Every structure is written in structure tokens, then in C-alpha cells.
mmCIF file of C-alpha atoms in Angstrom:
data_model
loop_
_atom_site.group_PDB
_atom_site.id
_atom_site.type_symbol
_atom_site.label_atom_id
_atom_site.label_comp_id
_atom_site.label_asym_id
_atom_site.label_seq_id
_atom_site.Cartn_x
_atom_site.Cartn_y
_atom_site.Cartn_z
ATOM 1 C CA ARG K 280 -0.027 -0.024 -0.125
ATOM 2 C CA SER K 281 2.783 2.179 0.948
ATOM 3 C CA ARG K 282 4.572 1.663 -2.404
ATOM 4 C CA ALA K 283 0.952 2.685 -4.456
ATOM 5 C CA SER K 284 0.862 5.654 -2.287
ATOM 6 C CA GLY K 285 4.589 6.471 -2.949
ATOM 7 C CA ILE K 286 3.890 6.258 -6.832
ATOM 8 C CA VAL K 287 0.646 8.303 -7.125
ATOM 9 C CA SER K 288 2.778 10.984 -4.783
ATOM 10 C CA LYS K 289 5.564 10.609 -7.876
ATOM 11 C CA ALA K 290 3.246 10.806 -10.116
ATOM 12 C CA ALA K 291 1.622 13.996 -8.326
ATOM 13 C CA ARG K 292 4.744 15.772 -8.139
ATOM 14 C CA GLN K 293 4.803 15.202 -12.066
ATOM 15 C CA ARG K 294 2.440 16.943 -12.772
ATOM 16 C CA GLU K 295 3.241 19.658 -10.409
ATOM 17 C CA THR K 296 6.206 20.030 -12.504
ATOM 18 C CA THR K 297 4.573 20.234 -16.027
ATOM 19 C CA ALA K 298 2.038 22.666 -14.552
ATOM 20 C CA ARG K 299 4.381 24.879 -12.912
ATOM 21 C CA THR K 300 6.578 24.731 -16.100
ATOM 22 C CA SER K 301 3.214 25.857 -18.224
ATOM 23 C CA LEU K 302 2.448 28.375 -15.605
ATOM 24 C CA GLY K 303 6.166 29.716 -15.782
ATOM 25 C CA SER K 304 5.526 29.950 -19.890
ATOM 26 C CA ILE K 305 3.307 32.426 -19.363
ATOM 27 C CA GLU K 306 3.919 35.985 -19.601
ATOM 28 C CA PRO K 307 3.591 38.424 -16.473
ATOM 29 C CA LEU K 308 0.092 40.579 -16.307
ATOM 30 C CA VAL K 309 1.157 44.640 -16.889
ATOM 31 C CA PHE K 310 -0.170 46.818 -14.677
ATOM 32 C CA ASN K 311 -0.337 50.573 -14.872
ATOM 33 C CA GLY K 312 1.916 52.624 -13.125
ATOM 34 C CA ALA K 313 0.584 54.548 -10.324
ATOM 35 C CA ARG K 314 2.653 57.431 -10.988
ATOM 36 C CA GLU K 315 1.372 57.527 -14.094
ATOM 37 C CA GLU K 316 -0.925 60.117 -15.088
ATOM 38 C CA ALA K 317 -3.683 58.281 -17.352
ATOM 39 C CA THR K 318 -3.794 56.284 -14.358
ATOM 40 C CA LYS K 319 -4.743 59.099 -11.958
ATOM 41 C CA ASN K 320 -6.936 60.615 -14.233
ATOM 42 C CA SER K 321 -8.661 57.014 -15.175
ATOM 43 C CA PRO K 322 -12.131 56.905 -13.548
ATOM 44 C CA SER K 323 -10.878 54.070 -11.460
ATOM 45 C CA GLY K 324 -8.368 56.610 -9.921
ATOM 46 C CA ILE K 325 -5.417 55.511 -8.538
ATOM 47 C CA ALA K 326 -6.876 51.977 -8.124
ATOM 48 C CA GLN K 327 -6.124 51.866 -11.448
ATOM 49 C CA ALA K 328 -2.703 50.676 -10.485
ATOM 50 C CA TRP K 329 -3.954 47.091 -9.441
ATOM 51 C CA SER K 330 -6.835 46.997 -12.265
ATOM 52 C CA VAL K 331 -6.073 44.009 -14.742
ATOM 53 C CA ASP K 332 -7.794 45.707 -17.005
ATOM 54 C CA HIS K 333 -4.827 48.102 -18.510
ATOM 55 C CA LEU K 334 -5.978 51.681 -19.996
ATOM 56 C CA ASP K 335 -4.200 50.641 -23.002
ATOM 57 C CA PRO K 336 -6.381 48.418 -25.430
ATOM 58 C CA GLN K 337 -4.368 46.107 -26.764
ATOM 59 C CA GLN K 338 -2.237 45.513 -23.106
ATOM 60 C CA ARG K 339 -6.365 45.307 -21.741
ATOM 61 C CA GLU K 340 -6.918 42.413 -23.964
ATOM 62 C CA THR K 341 -3.178 40.669 -23.508
ATOM 63 C CA ASN K 342 -4.069 40.329 -20.250
ATOM 64 C CA ARG K 343 -7.215 38.740 -20.282
ATOM 65 C CA GLU K 344 -5.777 36.418 -22.072
ATOM 66 C CA ARG K 345 -3.060 35.526 -19.944
ATOM 67 C CA ILE K 346 -5.592 35.186 -17.242
ATOM 68 C CA ALA K 347 -7.525 32.932 -19.108
ATOM 69 C CA SER K 348 -4.230 31.199 -19.883
ATOM 70 C CA VAL K 349 -3.468 30.890 -16.145
ATOM 71 C CA ALA K 350 -7.121 29.157 -15.656
ATOM 72 C CA GLN K 351 -7.106 26.560 -18.824
ATOM 73 C CA VAL K 352 -3.514 25.293 -16.659
ATOM 74 C CA LEU K 353 -6.227 25.096 -13.478
ATOM 75 C CA PHE K 354 -8.773 23.900 -15.103
ATOM 76 C CA ALA K 355 -6.416 20.792 -16.815
ATOM 77 C CA TYR K 356 -4.390 20.064 -13.101
ATOM 78 C CA PRO K 357 -7.665 20.341 -10.453
ATOM 79 C CA GLU K 358 -5.558 18.712 -7.584
ATOM 80 C CA LEU K 359 -3.291 21.426 -7.689
ATOM 81 C CA THR K 360 -3.870 24.950 -5.652
ATOM 82 C CA CYS K 361 -2.231 27.946 -6.940
ATOM 83 C CA GLU K 362 -0.580 30.714 -5.196
ATOM 84 C CA VAL K 363 -0.957 34.077 -6.620
ATOM 85 C CA HIS K 364 2.140 35.919 -5.545
ATOM 86 C CA GLY K 365 1.900 40.029 -6.243
ATOM 87 C CA GLU K 366 5.607 41.783 -5.893
ATOM 88 C CA THR K 367 6.652 45.208 -6.683
ATOM 89 C CA SER K 368 9.945 47.118 -7.262
ATOM 90 C CA THR K 369 11.263 50.145 -4.833
ATOM 91 C CA PRO K 370 11.000 53.351 -6.926
ATOM 92 C CA HIS K 371 14.440 54.814 -7.477
ATOM 93 C CA ASN K 372 14.339 57.645 -5.047
ATOM 94 C CA ARG K 373 13.098 55.625 -2.273
ATOM 95 C CA VAL K 374 10.215 57.521 -2.206
ATOM 96 C CA CYS K 375 6.666 56.386 -3.195
ATOM 97 C CA ASP K 376 4.296 58.054 -4.937
ATOM 98 C CA ALA K 377 2.190 60.373 -2.677
ATOM 99 C CA ASP K 378 -1.527 59.822 -3.979
ATOM 100 C CA LEU K 379 -0.920 56.013 -4.110
ATOM 101 C CA ALA K 380 0.840 56.552 -0.203
ATOM 102 C CA SER K 381 -2.473 58.876 0.385
ATOM 103 C CA TYR K 382 -4.702 56.214 -0.574
ATOM 104 C CA PHE K 383 -2.935 53.797 1.942
ATOM 105 C CA GLY K 384 -3.286 56.234 4.748
ATOM 106 C CA LYS K 385 0.549 56.395 4.579
ATOM 107 C CA ASP K 386 3.638 58.469 4.752
ATOM 108 C CA PRO K 387 5.418 58.730 1.225
ATOM 109 C CA SER K 388 8.566 58.969 2.889
ATOM 110 C CA THR K 389 8.683 57.117 5.882
ATOM 111 C CA GLU K 390 6.300 54.518 5.190
ATOM 112 C CA LEU K 391 7.383 53.434 1.594
ATOM 113 C CA GLU K 392 7.426 49.535 2.568
ATOM 114 C CA ALA K 393 4.052 49.040 3.764
ATOM 115 C CA VAL K 394 2.778 51.440 0.541
ATOM 116 C CA MET K 395 4.436 48.649 -2.027
ATOM 117 C CA ASP K 396 3.244 45.807 -0.017
ATOM 118 C CA ALA K 397 -0.447 47.105 -0.112
ATOM 119 C CA LEU K 398 0.167 47.437 -4.069
ATOM 120 C CA ALA K 399 1.637 43.747 -4.235
ATOM 121 C CA GLN K 400 -1.065 42.826 -2.113
ATOM 122 C CA ARG K 401 -3.972 44.625 -4.322
ATOM 123 C CA ARG K 402 -2.229 43.245 -7.638
ATOM 124 C CA ALA K 403 -2.267 39.687 -6.870
ATOM 125 C CA GLU K 404 -5.637 39.903 -5.382
ATOM 126 C CA ALA K 405 -6.722 41.292 -8.461
ATOM 127 C CA CYS K 406 -5.487 38.344 -10.443
ATOM 128 C CA LEU K 407 -6.821 36.149 -8.150
ATOM 129 C CA GLU K 408 -10.076 37.747 -8.569
ATOM 130 C CA ALA K 409 -9.671 37.633 -12.158
ATOM 131 C CA LEU K 410 -9.459 33.987 -12.074
ATOM 132 C CA VAL K 411 -12.428 33.462 -9.882
ATOM 133 C CA ASP K 412 -14.493 35.418 -12.452
ATOM 134 C CA ARG K 413 -12.811 32.833 -15.421
ATOM 135 C CA GLY K 414 -14.286 29.882 -13.239
ATOM 136 C CA VAL K 415 -11.279 29.067 -10.370
ATOM 137 C CA ALA K 416 -12.684 27.857 -7.557
ATOM 138 C CA ARG K 417 -11.719 29.948 -4.708
ATOM 139 C CA ASP K 418 -10.611 27.727 -2.576
ATOM 140 C CA ARG K 419 -7.741 26.655 -5.035
ATOM 141 C CA LEU K 420 -6.611 30.212 -4.770
ATOM 142 C CA HIS K 421 -3.924 32.465 -1.969
ATOM 143 C CA ALA K 422 -2.723 35.798 -2.201
ATOM 144 C CA THR K 423 0.577 36.377 -1.259
ATOM 145 C CA TRP K 424 2.648 39.671 -1.838
ATOM 146 C CA GLN K 425 5.946 41.514 -0.783
ATOM 147 C CA GLY K 426 6.735 44.907 -1.694
ATOM 148 C CA CYS K 427 10.299 46.323 -2.773
ATOM 149 C CA SER K 428 11.467 42.684 -3.929
ATOM 150 C CA GLY K 429 13.323 44.157 -6.677
ATOM 151 C CA GLN K 430 10.706 43.103 -9.099
ATOM 152 C CA GLN K 431 7.349 44.383 -10.402
ATOM 153 C CA ARG K 432 5.097 40.894 -11.332
ATOM 154 C CA VAL K 433 2.298 38.441 -10.515
ATOM 155 C CA SER K 434 3.435 35.355 -10.458
ATOM 156 C CA PHE K 435 1.221 31.752 -10.518
ATOM 157 C CA VAL K 436 2.828 29.075 -8.759
ATOM 158 C CA PRO K 437 0.863 25.784 -8.465
ATOM 159 C CA SER K 438 1.442 23.407 -5.847
ATOM 160 C CA ILE K 439 -0.238 19.860 -4.357
ATOM 161 C CA ASP K 440 -2.880 20.635 -1.983
ATOM 162 C CA ASP K 441 -2.269 18.657 0.745
ATOM 163 C CA GLY K 442 -5.456 19.869 2.847
ATOM 164 C CA SER K 443 -2.408 21.582 4.957
ATOM 165 C CA ARG K 444 -3.620 25.153 4.040
ATOM 166 C CA GLY K 445 -6.977 24.925 5.668
ATOM 167 C CA GLY K 446 -9.318 28.332 5.888
ATOM 168 C CA GLY K 447 -6.863 30.622 7.860
ATOM 169 C CA GLY K 448 -3.472 30.165 5.721
ATOM 170 C CA SER K 449 -0.083 30.522 7.148
ATOM 171 C CA GLY K 450 1.422 34.076 7.723
ATOM 172 C CA GLY K 451 -2.188 36.324 7.806
ATOM 173 C CA ASP K 452 -1.192 37.092 3.935
ATOM 174 C CA MET K 453 -4.168 34.850 2.219
ATOM 175 C CA LEU K 454 -7.115 35.818 0.614
ATOM 176 C CA ASP K 455 -9.642 33.492 2.183
ATOM 177 C CA GLY K 456 -13.086 33.222 0.512
ATOM 178 C CA ASP K 457 -15.506 36.661 2.065
ATOM 179 C CA ASN K 458 -13.023 37.675 4.894
ATOM 180 C CA GLY K 459 -11.731 40.468 1.985
ATOM 181 C CA GLY K 460 -8.052 39.632 2.070
ATOM 182 C CA GLY K 461 -5.384 39.074 4.650
ATOM 183 C CA GLY K 462 -3.128 41.892 6.599
ATOM 184 C CA GLY K 463 1.035 41.087 6.867
ATOM 185 C CA GLY K 464 3.296 41.706 4.492
ATOM 186 C CA GLY K 465 3.296 38.585 2.781
ATOM 187 C CA GLY K 466 5.143 35.407 2.603
ATOM 188 C CA GLY K 467 8.518 35.103 0.453
#
């Protein structure tokens, strides 16, 4: 019996590796920058900085296609869960956009990391919600984030659902069901 389990486990790990490769081949989504005048002047205002629906029509369509591709991979591997991990870079002058900081109730010159964490969180959550809108079950997804990581992206990382994640997640950085998101600085 244990031998059969080992074979299943090995097969499951192989499927996870294949899914990881498939997801890794999908280019990252592109977001409007918080400093861009077009972002600030958009109907969404500063919230446009984490909208999957880019202001440029071609980029908007590309983002939608990329979300659809992620959803297709997850549909092909129903035994997997997916971490939706948002990251932001650090502004060159180490001062974040004042409007973005104000939106989050932070000081742009002294609370840079908190502002960038919040932006990374919102971008991860926006991608998670876009996947839910495409039919991926919410309980298969969890959002994590890290601001000032040196990269600006949202990545999709599959894993075998071994039941250990449960409802609360770890580190307080998961978006679970209807609780509206988590706090904390995100996993890393």
C-alpha cells in the first residue's frame, strides 16, 4: 500500500512540475503605474494601478488572455492549488507616489515598504479575483505579496493541495473566501 502511495505521490509531483512549467511560460500581466498621469486621471483613479484591465486596449486584451491561460492550466490540473504572488519594485528615489501613499493612509517618505506591500497585495488579489471570474474555485487560490522585492510582477505558483492550508492560511497573507483579504507583508 505504501508503495502505491509513493507512486501516486511521484505522479502527482510530476503533474505539479508540468503545471509549474506551463504557468512559468505565461508572461506576467502588465499594470498601469501608480505615478502615471493616465492612471491618476482614469475613472478608477489610483486604483487603476492594480486593475487587470489596463488602460491600453491591446494590453488589456493581453492581460485577459494571460489570465485565461492561467485558468486553463488550473482546469487541466484540478488537484492543484495556486499561489498568486504579487511583487513590486522599489522606487528609484526610495519615496513612493504621494497619491498612492495617501490612498493607503501612509506617509510616502517614511512608509515606503508598507505602501509597496499594499500595492503588491492589491495586484495579487486583482489577479486572484480575475481567475475566480474565469471559473477557478476560490478555495484553490491564495494571494501572497511582497513589496520592494526588486521585481514588479504577479506570478502563479501551483502546488499539490495536501489539505494543510486550511481556512486561515499562514502568515495572515492569504485571501480566504469572504474575509476581504489578509494583513501582513506577504510570504516570501
